[in-house]
Short mmCIF file of C-alpha atoms in Angstrom, two decimals:
data_model
loop_
_atom_site.label_atom_id
_atom_site.label_comp_id
_atom_site.label_asym_id
_atom_site.label_seq_id
_atom_site.Cartn_x
_atom_site.Cartn_y
_atom_site.Cartn_z
CA MET A 169 0.00 0.01 0.00
CA HIS A 170 1.13 3.56 -0.66
CA GLY A 171 3.16 4.74 2.31
CA VAL A 172 3.53 1.30 3.90
CA ARG A 173 6.36 1.13 6.40
CA ASP A 174 9.50 -0.89 5.75
CA ASP A 175 8.99 -3.04 8.82
CA ALA A 176 5.59 -4.18 7.49
CA ARG A 177 7.08 -5.67 4.32
CA PRO A 178 7.93 -9.32 3.87
CA PRO A 179 11.63 -10.16 4.01
CA ARG A 180 13.50 -10.33 0.72
CA ARG A 181 14.42 -13.71 -0.70
CA THR A 182 18.06 -14.65 -0.78
CA ARG A 183 19.50 -15.56 -4.17
CA SER A 184 19.52 -19.34 -4.54
CA SER A 185 22.14 -21.37 -6.40
CA ARG A 186 19.59 -21.78 -9.18
CA THR A 187 19.16 -18.02 -9.44
CA LEU A 188 22.91 -17.37 -9.45
CA VAL A 189 23.53 -19.98 -12.13
CA LEU A 190 20.65 -18.84 -14.33
CA ASP A 191 21.73 -15.19 -14.15
CA LEU A 192 25.30 -16.06 -15.11
CA VAL A 193 24.25 -18.32 -17.97
CA ARG A 194 21.94 -15.57 -19.22
CA THR A 195 24.50 -12.77 -19.02
CA ARG A 196 27.78 -14.63 -19.71
CA GLY A 197 26.82 -17.68 -21.70
CA PRO A 198 28.01 -19.78 -23.36
CA ILE A 199 29.67 -20.77 -20.10
CA SER A 200 30.93 -24.03 -18.60
CA ARG A 201 30.06 -25.64 -15.28
CA VAL A 202 33.65 -25.13 -14.14
CA GLU A 203 33.43 -21.40 -14.89
CA LEU A 204 30.12 -21.19 -13.00
CA ALA A 205 31.72 -22.79 -9.95
CA GLY A 206 34.60 -20.32 -10.10
CA LEU A 207 32.34 -17.29 -10.42
CA THR A 208 29.81 -18.28 -7.74
CA GLY A 209 32.04 -20.06 -5.22
CA LEU A 210 29.53 -22.93 -5.18
CA THR A 211 30.65 -26.56 -5.08
CA GLN A 212 30.61 -28.66 -8.23
CA ALA A 213 27.78 -30.70 -6.70
CA ALA A 214 25.69 -27.57 -6.13
CA ILE A 215 26.41 -26.37 -9.67
CA SER A 216 25.46 -29.75 -11.14
CA HIS A 217 22.19 -29.79 -9.17
CA ALA A 218 21.27 -26.24 -10.27
CA VAL A 219 22.19 -26.88 -13.90
CA ARG A 220 20.18 -30.11 -13.99
CA ALA A 221 17.12 -28.31 -12.59
CA LEU A 222 17.42 -25.54 -15.17
CA LEU A 223 17.88 -28.06 -18.00
CA ASP A 224 14.79 -29.94 -16.82
CA GLU A 225 12.82 -26.67 -16.79
CA GLY A 226 13.95 -25.98 -20.33
CA LEU A 227 15.41 -22.61 -19.33
CA ILE A 228 18.96 -23.43 -20.39
CA ARG A 229 20.49 -25.87 -22.85
CA GLU A 230 23.85 -27.37 -23.69
CA SER A 231 24.93 -25.27 -26.63
CA GLY A 232 27.00 -27.85 -28.47
CA ALA A 233 30.04 -25.57 -28.25
CA LYS A 234 32.87 -27.11 -26.26
CA GLU A 235 35.76 -25.44 -24.49
CA TRP A 236 39.02 -27.35 -24.98
CA THR A 237 41.43 -27.17 -22.08
CA GLY A 238 43.86 -29.91 -23.02
CA GLY A 239 41.83 -32.61 -21.27
CA LYS A 240 38.19 -33.54 -21.48
CA PRO A 241 36.24 -30.83 -23.36
CA ARG A 242 33.85 -28.75 -21.28
CA VAL A 243 30.25 -28.62 -22.44
CA MET A 244 29.03 -25.03 -22.64
CA LEU A 245 25.68 -23.84 -21.32
CA THR A 246 23.48 -21.11 -22.77
CA ILE A 247 20.02 -19.74 -22.11
CA ASP A 248 17.24 -21.00 -24.36
CA PRO A 249 15.77 -17.75 -25.71
CA ALA A 250 12.56 -19.47 -26.79
CA ALA A 251 11.94 -20.97 -23.35
CA ARG A 252 10.00 -17.97 -22.08
CA CYS A 253 8.86 -14.61 -23.39
CA GLY A 254 7.55 -11.46 -21.76
CA VAL A 255 5.35 -8.59 -22.92
CA GLY A 256 6.28 -5.02 -22.07
CA VAL A 257 3.91 -2.06 -22.29
CA GLN A 258 5.05 1.56 -22.12
CA LEU A 259 2.06 3.77 -21.40
CA GLY A 260 2.51 7.51 -21.83
CA GLU A 261 0.79 10.65 -22.97
CA ASP A 262 3.26 10.86 -25.84
CA TRP A 263 3.53 7.24 -27.04
CA LEU A 264 2.13 3.80 -26.38
CA VAL A 265 4.70 1.05 -27.02
CA VAL A 266 4.16 -2.71 -26.79
CA VAL A 267 7.04 -5.16 -27.18
CA VAL A 268 7.51 -8.91 -26.89
CA THR A 269 10.95 -10.10 -25.77
CA ASP A 270 12.51 -13.53 -25.50
CA ALA A 271 14.25 -14.94 -22.43
CA ARG A 272 17.46 -13.07 -23.30
CA GLY A 273 15.59 -9.78 -23.45
CA ASP A 274 15.85 -9.48 -27.25
CA VAL A 275 12.84 -7.83 -28.88
CA VAL A 276 10.99 -10.24 -31.21
CA ALA A 277 7.92 -8.06 -31.92
CA ARG A 278 7.01 -4.41 -31.36
CA THR A 279 4.43 -1.74 -32.10
CA ARG A 280 4.44 1.98 -31.35
CA VAL A 281 1.36 4.20 -31.63
CA ARG A 282 0.03 7.54 -30.44
CA GLY A 283 -0.13 7.83 -26.66
CA ALA A 284 -3.03 8.06 -24.23
CA ARG A 285 -3.50 11.86 -24.36
CA ASP A 286 -7.12 12.59 -23.39
CA ASP A 287 -8.52 9.12 -24.05
CA ALA A 288 -10.49 7.43 -21.29
CA PRO A 289 -8.42 4.84 -19.36
CA PRO A 290 -10.76 1.88 -20.13
CA ASP A 291 -10.51 2.67 -23.86
CA VAL A 292 -6.70 2.81 -23.67
CA VAL A 293 -6.59 -0.50 -21.79
CA ALA A 294 -8.76 -2.11 -24.47
CA ALA A 295 -6.40 -0.79 -27.17
CA VAL A 296 -3.35 -2.09 -25.31
CA ALA A 297 -4.95 -5.52 -24.97
CA HIS A 298 -5.64 -5.56 -28.70
CA HIS A 299 -2.01 -4.72 -29.50
CA VAL A 300 -0.74 -7.40 -27.11
CA ARG A 301 -2.93 -10.11 -28.67
CA THR A 302 -1.94 -9.02 -32.16
CA LEU A 303 1.81 -9.08 -31.42
CA LEU A 304 1.64 -12.51 -29.78
CA ARG A 305 -0.30 -13.88 -32.74
CA VAL A 306 2.12 -12.37 -35.28
CA ALA A 307 5.11 -13.69 -33.34
CA GLY A 308 3.55 -17.16 -33.32
CA LEU A 309 4.21 -17.69 -29.62
CA PRO A 310 2.34 -20.46 -27.79
CA PRO A 311 0.47 -19.17 -24.71
CA GLU A 312 2.41 -21.40 -22.29
CA ARG A 313 5.64 -19.53 -23.07
CA VAL A 314 4.21 -16.10 -22.24
CA VAL A 315 4.96 -15.39 -18.57
CA GLY A 316 3.00 -12.15 -18.32
CA VAL A 317 2.89 -8.45 -19.03
CA GLY A 318 5.07 -5.73 -17.53
CA LEU A 319 3.38 -2.33 -17.51
CA ALA A 320 5.42 0.89 -17.24
CA VAL A 321 3.48 4.05 -16.35
CA PRO A 322 4.63 7.59 -15.49
CA GLY A 323 3.67 9.18 -12.20
CA THR A 324 3.12 8.21 -8.57
CA LEU A 325 1.88 4.65 -8.20
CA ASP A 326 0.36 2.41 -5.56
CA LEU A 327 2.29 -0.73 -6.44
CA ASP A 328 0.25 -2.94 -4.13
CA ALA A 329 -3.14 -1.80 -5.45
CA GLY A 330 -1.82 -1.53 -9.01
CA ALA A 331 -3.20 1.96 -9.41
CA VAL A 332 -2.05 5.40 -10.55
CA LEU A 333 -2.11 7.81 -7.61
CA GLY A 334 -1.17 10.82 -9.68
CA SER A 335 0.52 11.73 -12.94
CA GLY A 336 1.41 15.14 -14.33
CA THR A 337 0.93 13.88 -17.87
CA LEU A 338 -1.94 11.40 -17.44
CA GLY A 339 -4.43 13.39 -15.41
CA ARG A 340 -7.45 11.19 -16.17
CA TRP A 341 -5.76 8.12 -14.67
CA HIS A 342 -5.83 9.26 -11.02
CA GLY A 343 -6.98 6.30 -8.92
CA PHE A 344 -7.51 4.04 -11.92
CA PRO A 345 -6.67 0.36 -11.14
CA VAL A 346 -4.68 -0.06 -14.35
CA ARG A 347 -2.89 -3.29 -13.40
CA ASP A 348 -6.03 -5.33 -12.73
CA ALA A 349 -7.88 -3.78 -15.66
CA LEU A 350 -5.13 -4.81 -18.08
CA ALA A 351 -4.78 -8.29 -16.52
CA GLU A 352 -8.49 -8.89 -17.06
CA ALA A 353 -8.33 -7.55 -20.63
CA VAL A 354 -5.35 -9.69 -21.74
CA GLY A 355 -5.88 -12.77 -19.57
CA LEU A 356 -2.30 -12.67 -18.30
CA PRO A 357 -0.65 -11.64 -15.01
CA VAL A 358 0.46 -8.01 -15.04
CA VAL A 359 3.28 -6.37 -13.06
CA LEU A 360 3.14 -2.57 -12.70
CA ASP A 361 6.05 -0.18 -12.27
CA ASN A 362 7.15 3.37 -12.92
CA ASP A 363 8.47 3.99 -16.45
CA ALA A 364 11.88 5.29 -15.34
CA THR A 365 12.38 2.40 -12.90
CA ALA A 366 11.35 -0.08 -15.57
CA ALA A 367 13.89 1.44 -17.97
CA ALA A 368 16.60 1.14 -15.30
CA ILE A 369 15.73 -2.53 -14.70
CA GLY A 370 15.91 -3.07 -18.46
CA GLU A 371 19.40 -1.58 -18.56
CA TYR A 372 20.45 -3.85 -15.68
CA TRP A 373 18.84 -6.93 -17.25
CA GLY A 374 20.51 -6.13 -20.57
CA GLY A 375 23.90 -5.85 -18.91
CA ALA A 376 24.52 -2.12 -19.40
CA GLY A 377 24.28 -1.32 -15.69
CA ALA A 378 25.17 -4.72 -14.24
CA GLY A 379 28.86 -3.95 -13.69
CA THR A 380 28.34 -0.56 -12.08
CA ALA A 381 28.24 0.37 -8.41
CA ALA A 382 25.65 3.14 -8.73
CA HIS A 383 23.65 3.44 -11.96
CA CYS A 384 20.91 5.87 -12.96
CA THR A 385 18.66 5.76 -16.01
CA LEU A 386 17.39 9.29 -16.67
CA TYR A 387 14.15 8.89 -18.58
CA MET A 388 12.41 11.58 -20.66
CA GLY A 389 9.09 10.95 -22.36
CA ALA A 390 6.30 13.47 -21.84
CA GLY A 391 7.79 13.99 -18.37
CA ILE A 392 11.15 13.35 -16.75
CA GLY A 393 12.04 10.65 -14.22
CA ALA A 394 14.98 8.64 -12.88
CA GLY A 395 15.42 4.99 -12.06
CA VAL A 396 18.36 4.07 -9.83
CA VAL A 397 20.18 0.77 -9.23
CA VAL A 398 22.77 0.88 -6.44
CA GLY A 399 24.87 -2.18 -5.66
CA GLY A 400 22.53 -4.39 -7.68
CA ALA A 401 19.44 -3.17 -5.77
CA VAL A 402 16.75 -0.93 -7.22
CA LEU A 403 16.36 2.16 -5.07
CA ARG A 404 12.73 2.16 -3.95
CA GLY A 405 12.11 4.57 -1.11
CA ALA A 406 9.24 4.35 1.38
CA SER A 407 6.43 3.74 -1.13
CA GLY A 408 8.24 2.61 -4.28
CA ASN A 409 8.04 6.05 -5.86
CA THR A 410 11.62 7.28 -6.13
CA GLY A 411 12.82 9.34 -9.03
CA PRO A 412 10.13 11.94 -10.01
CA LEU A 413 12.92 14.13 -11.35
CA GLY A 414 10.60 16.37 -13.32
CA LEU A 415 9.13 17.72 -10.08
CA MET A 416 12.53 18.92 -8.88
CA ARG A 417 12.77 22.69 -8.40
CA LEU A 418 16.23 23.74 -9.50
CA ARG A 419 15.97 27.43 -8.65
CA ARG A 420 13.83 30.10 -7.06
CA ASP A 421 12.69 33.27 -8.75
CA ALA A 422 11.32 36.60 -7.62
CA ALA A 423 7.76 35.27 -7.62
CA GLY A 424 8.48 32.35 -5.31
CA ALA A 425 9.44 28.72 -5.69
CA GLY A 426 10.26 28.86 -9.39
CA PRO A 427 9.56 26.30 -12.12
CA VAL A 428 10.06 22.55 -11.85
CA LEU A 429 12.38 20.72 -14.23
CA GLU A 430 9.57 19.56 -16.55
CA GLU A 431 8.47 23.18 -16.96
CA LEU A 432 11.98 24.02 -18.13
CA ALA A 433 13.15 21.00 -20.10
CA ALA A 434 10.34 18.60 -21.08
CA PRO A 435 8.95 18.51 -24.65
CA ARG A 436 5.94 20.76 -23.96
CA ALA A 437 8.19 23.44 -22.48
CA VAL A 438 10.62 23.38 -25.41
CA VAL A 439 7.79 23.55 -27.94
CA ALA A 440 6.10 26.42 -26.07
CA ARG A 441 9.32 28.45 -26.24
CA ALA A 442 9.71 27.64 -29.93
CA ARG A 443 6.20 28.83 -30.73
CA ALA A 444 6.69 31.99 -28.70
CA ALA A 445 9.97 32.70 -30.55
CA VAL A 446 8.33 32.17 -33.96
CA ALA A 447 5.42 34.41 -32.96
CA ALA A 448 7.99 37.10 -32.06
CA GLY A 449 9.56 36.88 -35.52
CA ALA A 450 12.23 34.18 -35.21
CA THR A 451 12.67 31.70 -38.05
CA THR A 452 13.28 27.98 -37.99
CA SER A 453 13.39 25.12 -40.48
CA ALA A 454 11.32 22.98 -38.10
CA ARG A 455 7.79 22.51 -39.33
CA LEU A 456 5.51 22.93 -36.35
CA SER A 457 2.15 21.20 -36.59
CA ALA A 458 -1.11 23.03 -37.30
CA THR A 459 -2.79 20.98 -34.56
CA GLY A 460 -0.33 21.98 -31.85
CA ASP A 461 0.72 18.37 -31.13
CA PRO A 462 3.60 18.95 -28.68
CA TYR A 463 5.28 15.59 -29.35
CA ALA A 464 5.21 15.89 -33.13
CA ASP A 465 6.50 19.45 -32.72
CA PHE A 466 9.27 18.36 -30.35
CA GLY A 467 10.31 15.71 -32.84
CA ALA A 468 10.45 18.34 -35.58
CA LEU A 469 12.54 20.64 -33.40
CA ALA A 470 14.88 17.80 -32.41
CA THR A 471 15.41 16.90 -36.08
CA ALA A 472 16.07 20.53 -36.97
CA ALA A 473 18.52 20.86 -34.06
CA VAL A 474 20.51 17.83 -35.24
CA GLN A 475 20.60 19.38 -38.69
CA GLY A 476 22.01 22.64 -37.30
CA ASP A 477 18.97 24.94 -37.26
CA ALA A 478 19.97 27.84 -34.98
CA LEU A 479 16.71 28.32 -33.06
CA ALA A 480 16.01 24.61 -32.63
CA LEU A 481 19.60 23.91 -31.56
CA ALA A 482 19.54 26.71 -28.99
CA LEU A 483 16.26 25.45 -27.52
CA VAL A 484 17.40 21.81 -27.34
CA GLU A 485 20.73 22.81 -25.78
CA GLU A 486 18.88 24.95 -23.23
CA SER A 487 16.72 21.94 -22.36
CA ALA A 488 19.85 19.79 -22.14
CA GLU A 489 21.50 22.19 -19.71
CA HIS A 490 18.48 21.94 -17.39
CA VAL A 491 18.56 18.14 -17.67
CA ALA A 492 22.29 18.28 -16.91
CA ASP A 493 21.61 20.35 -13.77
CA ALA A 494 19.41 17.53 -12.51
CA ALA A 495 21.94 14.87 -13.59
CA VAL A 496 24.75 16.62 -11.71
CA THR A 497 22.58 16.82 -8.59
CA LEU A 498 21.74 13.12 -8.83
CA ALA A 499 25.35 12.12 -9.51
CA ASN A 500 26.59 14.03 -6.47
CA LEU A 501 23.77 12.86 -4.19
CA LEU A 502 24.07 9.17 -5.11
CA ASP A 503 27.76 9.06 -6.07
CA LEU A 504 26.87 7.65 -9.51
CA ASP A 505 29.40 6.01 -11.78
CA SER A 506 26.96 5.34 -14.64
CA LEU A 507 24.15 7.32 -16.24
CA VAL A 508 22.06 6.29 -19.25
CA LEU A 509 19.63 8.54 -21.10
CA ALA A 510 16.46 6.75 -22.21
CA GLY A 511 12.96 7.54 -23.43
CA PRO A 512 11.24 8.66 -26.62
CA SER A 513 12.17 12.31 -26.18
CA PHE A 514 15.85 11.40 -26.58
CA SER A 515 15.23 9.35 -29.76
CA THR A 516 16.29 12.07 -32.23
CA ALA A 517 18.50 14.58 -30.42
CA GLY A 518 19.72 12.23 -27.67
CA SER A 519 23.33 12.68 -28.75
CA LEU A 520 23.06 16.44 -28.14
CA TYR A 521 21.68 15.85 -24.65
CA ALA A 522 24.35 13.23 -23.93
CA GLN A 523 27.15 15.60 -24.95
CA VAL A 524 25.92 18.33 -22.62
CA VAL A 525 25.31 15.95 -19.70
CA GLU A 526 28.71 14.30 -20.15
CA ARG A 527 30.51 17.64 -20.35
CA ARG A 528 28.84 18.90 -17.18
CA LEU A 529 29.49 15.69 -15.24
CA ASP A 530 33.11 15.54 -16.37
CA ALA A 531 33.66 19.12 -15.20
CA GLU A 532 31.93 18.49 -11.87
CA PHE A 533 33.72 15.26 -10.97
CA GLN A 534 37.15 16.27 -12.29
CA ALA A 535 37.03 19.47 -10.28
CA ALA A 536 36.35 17.41 -7.17
CA GLU A 537 39.08 14.89 -8.16
CA ARG A 538 36.58 12.04 -8.09
CA HIS A 539 35.89 9.08 -10.33
CA GLY A 540 34.22 9.64 -13.69
CA VAL A 541 30.59 9.02 -14.60
CA ALA A 542 30.05 6.99 -17.77
CA VAL A 543 27.29 8.58 -19.87
CA ALA A 544 25.53 6.68 -22.65
CA LEU A 545 22.30 6.48 -24.61
CA SER A 546 20.11 3.43 -24.01
CA ARG A 547 20.33 0.88 -26.80
CA HIS A 548 16.53 0.78 -26.84
CA LEU A 549 16.10 4.54 -26.32
CA ALA A 550 12.48 5.27 -27.42
CA ASP A 551 11.23 1.87 -26.25
CA ALA A 552 13.37 1.58 -23.11
CA ALA A 553 10.49 1.50 -20.63
CA ALA A 554 8.61 -1.15 -22.62
CA VAL A 555 11.71 -3.35 -22.91
CA GLY A 556 12.39 -2.80 -19.22
CA ALA A 557 8.81 -3.72 -18.34
CA ALA A 558 9.18 -6.99 -20.25
CA ALA A 559 12.47 -7.60 -18.43
CA LEU A 560 10.67 -6.94 -15.15
CA VAL A 561 8.06 -9.64 -15.70
CA LEU A 562 10.64 -12.09 -17.10
CA ALA A 563 13.02 -11.51 -14.19
CA GLU A 564 10.24 -11.96 -11.67
CA GLU A 565 9.19 -15.24 -13.33
CA LEU A 566 12.76 -16.55 -13.60
CA GLY A 567 13.74 -15.42 -10.10
CA THR A 568 16.59 -13.17 -11.30
CA LEU A 569 15.12 -9.80 -10.41
CA PRO A 570 17.66 -7.22 -9.18
CA ARG A 571 17.55 -7.10 -5.39
CA GLY A 572 14.98 -4.61 -4.19
CA ALA A 573 13.27 -4.41 -7.56
CA ARG A 574 9.91 -5.39 -6.08
CA ARG A 575 8.74 -4.54 -2.62
#
């Protein structure tokens, strides 16, 4: 329940030998039993027992590749990508993305359509269910291999009730029990999480953040959020609602508290400044829509910025500086060593944002004579929350969820 105290939560499960072996086969395979024993510290007997269980479950297979060491060849183990699949749904005001991934996290089917905007939640859920059924049919996946649906939603969530408590970009969804509504519509179990946290779990599952001590995925869709993995554990907070970065107030002004980050850097803010500049006589090669669609307009501005249009480039770089202010604050507060930019709003001009964020972090940490912060764009970028949501449901099914990733 929202606001539940830590001491009321069930204890976390320890990672079993099965979990350790499966995670290593998934991330480092093909790998031998001897290598697994060396990496885990488990006995050969424990490794053999875990491997046999995973082979019997059909989760891993002997790859046929053999490692020659001068004596008896070692049989290599690898994950069976077709053993399980997960569905990921990225629900936003800007875009609705549905993906199907295999057990390795590779995308095997995907669709991306206009986001929720002002549509009624039940209508959006029905549309999502239709897309899920269509993708599974097109991919030709038997129902028994589909472990469930991961649903990534922006805003403040009640993870126990599966409901949206509040969202700056999805105002009509307040109190809506989206998890249960989608589960009923698709006939599959549904796991709900915040979009930025889902994206961070996806980076961890995919290996990008697995070797870091303190990783952050900074996510920008219609709004701005952050998902954080520290020491292999997802940072959750008291109610599972860490990371609403867009609500951060970076400065005060003469009138009072000053704007929040989303009012300075998110797509709607950038587009509003572009339209005001054009109305005042500025010129740009970006073609702004007649309908005032902020996400189509932001895409046009991002394209123009990459192509060197002066007004668009100035506006995107201004947005990037605000994002970098937040990134520097996060990096100092959490002592980050890795930061990934993800989300549909980085899909075109992400490299411009990354350059600014990297420059600012390098200057900040070098001045303090501290370690560096690796900055990168997500390999899934526009679909990062959907891919992360699929990873969330797969990891929960396979028992390899990053520690702390569910309450």
